[in-house]
Every structure is written in C-alpha cells, then in structure tokens.
mmCIF file of C-alpha atoms in Angstrom:
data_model
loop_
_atom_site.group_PDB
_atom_site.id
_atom_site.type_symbol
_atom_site.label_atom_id
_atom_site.label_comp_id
_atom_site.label_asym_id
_atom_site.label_seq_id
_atom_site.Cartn_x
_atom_site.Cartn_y
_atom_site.Cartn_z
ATOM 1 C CA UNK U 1339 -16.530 -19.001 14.163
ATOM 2 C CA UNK U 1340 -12.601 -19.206 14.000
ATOM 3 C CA UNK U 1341 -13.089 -22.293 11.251
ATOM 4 C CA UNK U 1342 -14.544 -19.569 9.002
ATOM 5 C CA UNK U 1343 -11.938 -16.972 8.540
ATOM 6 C CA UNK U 1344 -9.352 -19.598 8.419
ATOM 7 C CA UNK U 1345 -10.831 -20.876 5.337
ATOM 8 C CA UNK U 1346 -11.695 -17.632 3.515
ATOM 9 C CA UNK U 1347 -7.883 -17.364 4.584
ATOM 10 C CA UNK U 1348 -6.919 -20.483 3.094
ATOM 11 C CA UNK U 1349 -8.568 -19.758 -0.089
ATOM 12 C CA UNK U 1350 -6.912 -16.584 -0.881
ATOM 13 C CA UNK U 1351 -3.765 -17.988 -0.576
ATOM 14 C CA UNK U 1352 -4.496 -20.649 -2.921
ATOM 15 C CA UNK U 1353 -5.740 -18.299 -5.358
ATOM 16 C CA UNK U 1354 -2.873 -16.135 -4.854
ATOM 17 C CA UNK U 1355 -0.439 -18.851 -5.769
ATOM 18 C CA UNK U 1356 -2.714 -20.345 -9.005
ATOM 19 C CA UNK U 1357 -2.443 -16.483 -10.237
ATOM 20 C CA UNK U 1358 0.742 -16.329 -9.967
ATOM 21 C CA UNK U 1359 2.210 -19.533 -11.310
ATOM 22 C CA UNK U 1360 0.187 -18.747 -14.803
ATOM 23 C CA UNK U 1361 1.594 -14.829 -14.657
ATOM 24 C CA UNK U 1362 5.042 -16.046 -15.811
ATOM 25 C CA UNK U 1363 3.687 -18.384 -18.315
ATOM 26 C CA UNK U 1364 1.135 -16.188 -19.981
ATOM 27 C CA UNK U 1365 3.735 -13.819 -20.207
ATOM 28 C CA UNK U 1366 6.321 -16.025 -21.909
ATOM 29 C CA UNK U 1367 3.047 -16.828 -24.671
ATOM 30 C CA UNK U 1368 2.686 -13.341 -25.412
ATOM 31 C CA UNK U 1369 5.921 -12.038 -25.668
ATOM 32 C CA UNK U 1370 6.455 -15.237 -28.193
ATOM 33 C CA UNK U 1371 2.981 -14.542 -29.911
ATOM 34 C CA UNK U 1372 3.203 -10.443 -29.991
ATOM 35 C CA UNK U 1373 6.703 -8.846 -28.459
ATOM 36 C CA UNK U 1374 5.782 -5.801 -29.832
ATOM 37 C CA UNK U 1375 3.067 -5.267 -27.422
ATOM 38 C CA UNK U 1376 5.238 -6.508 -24.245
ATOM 39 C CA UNK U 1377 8.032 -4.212 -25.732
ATOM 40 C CA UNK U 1378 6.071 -1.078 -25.890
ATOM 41 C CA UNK U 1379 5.389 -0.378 -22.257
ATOM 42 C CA UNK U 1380 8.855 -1.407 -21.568
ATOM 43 C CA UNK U 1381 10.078 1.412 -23.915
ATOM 44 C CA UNK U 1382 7.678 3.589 -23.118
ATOM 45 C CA UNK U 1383 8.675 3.872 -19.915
ATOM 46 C CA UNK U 1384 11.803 5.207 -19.935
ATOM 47 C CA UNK U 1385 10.677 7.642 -22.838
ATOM 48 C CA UNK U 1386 8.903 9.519 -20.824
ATOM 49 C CA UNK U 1387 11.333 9.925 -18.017
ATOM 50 C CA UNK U 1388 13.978 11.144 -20.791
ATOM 51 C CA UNK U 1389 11.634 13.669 -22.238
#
C-alpha cells in the first residue's frame, strides 16, 4: 500500500522535470520563429498598468 503512492509520487516528479526542461527550449524556438507573439504579452502588460 505505501509502494503505491510512492510511485504515483515518483512519477510526478519526473514529469515535472521533463516539462520543465522543454519550457526554456520551446520558448527560445518561438521567440526565434515569431518574437512578435512572445513580445506582445510582455508589452501588454505593463500597458495596462500605465493606463
């Protein structure tokens, strides 16, 4: 019963990490392949908080 949770445990984790060691490198594709869309909520932001 304790060898269950420990796994469901261990998988998250590993999924965890997989997401986030392709977050950086998707990110670095599409700001190369369309800045304009990474720029825009970047810009956005502040925008609003200035109007």
């Amino acid at each position: 019963m304790s060898e269950s949770p420990d796994k469901a445990v261990e998988k998250t984790v590993e999924k965890t990490v997989d997401s986030d060691d392709k977050q950086p490198r998707d990110r670095t594709e599409s700001e190369s392949s369309n800045p304009d869309i990474h720029f825009e909520p970047v810009i956005q932001l502040p925008l609003v908080d200035i109007q």
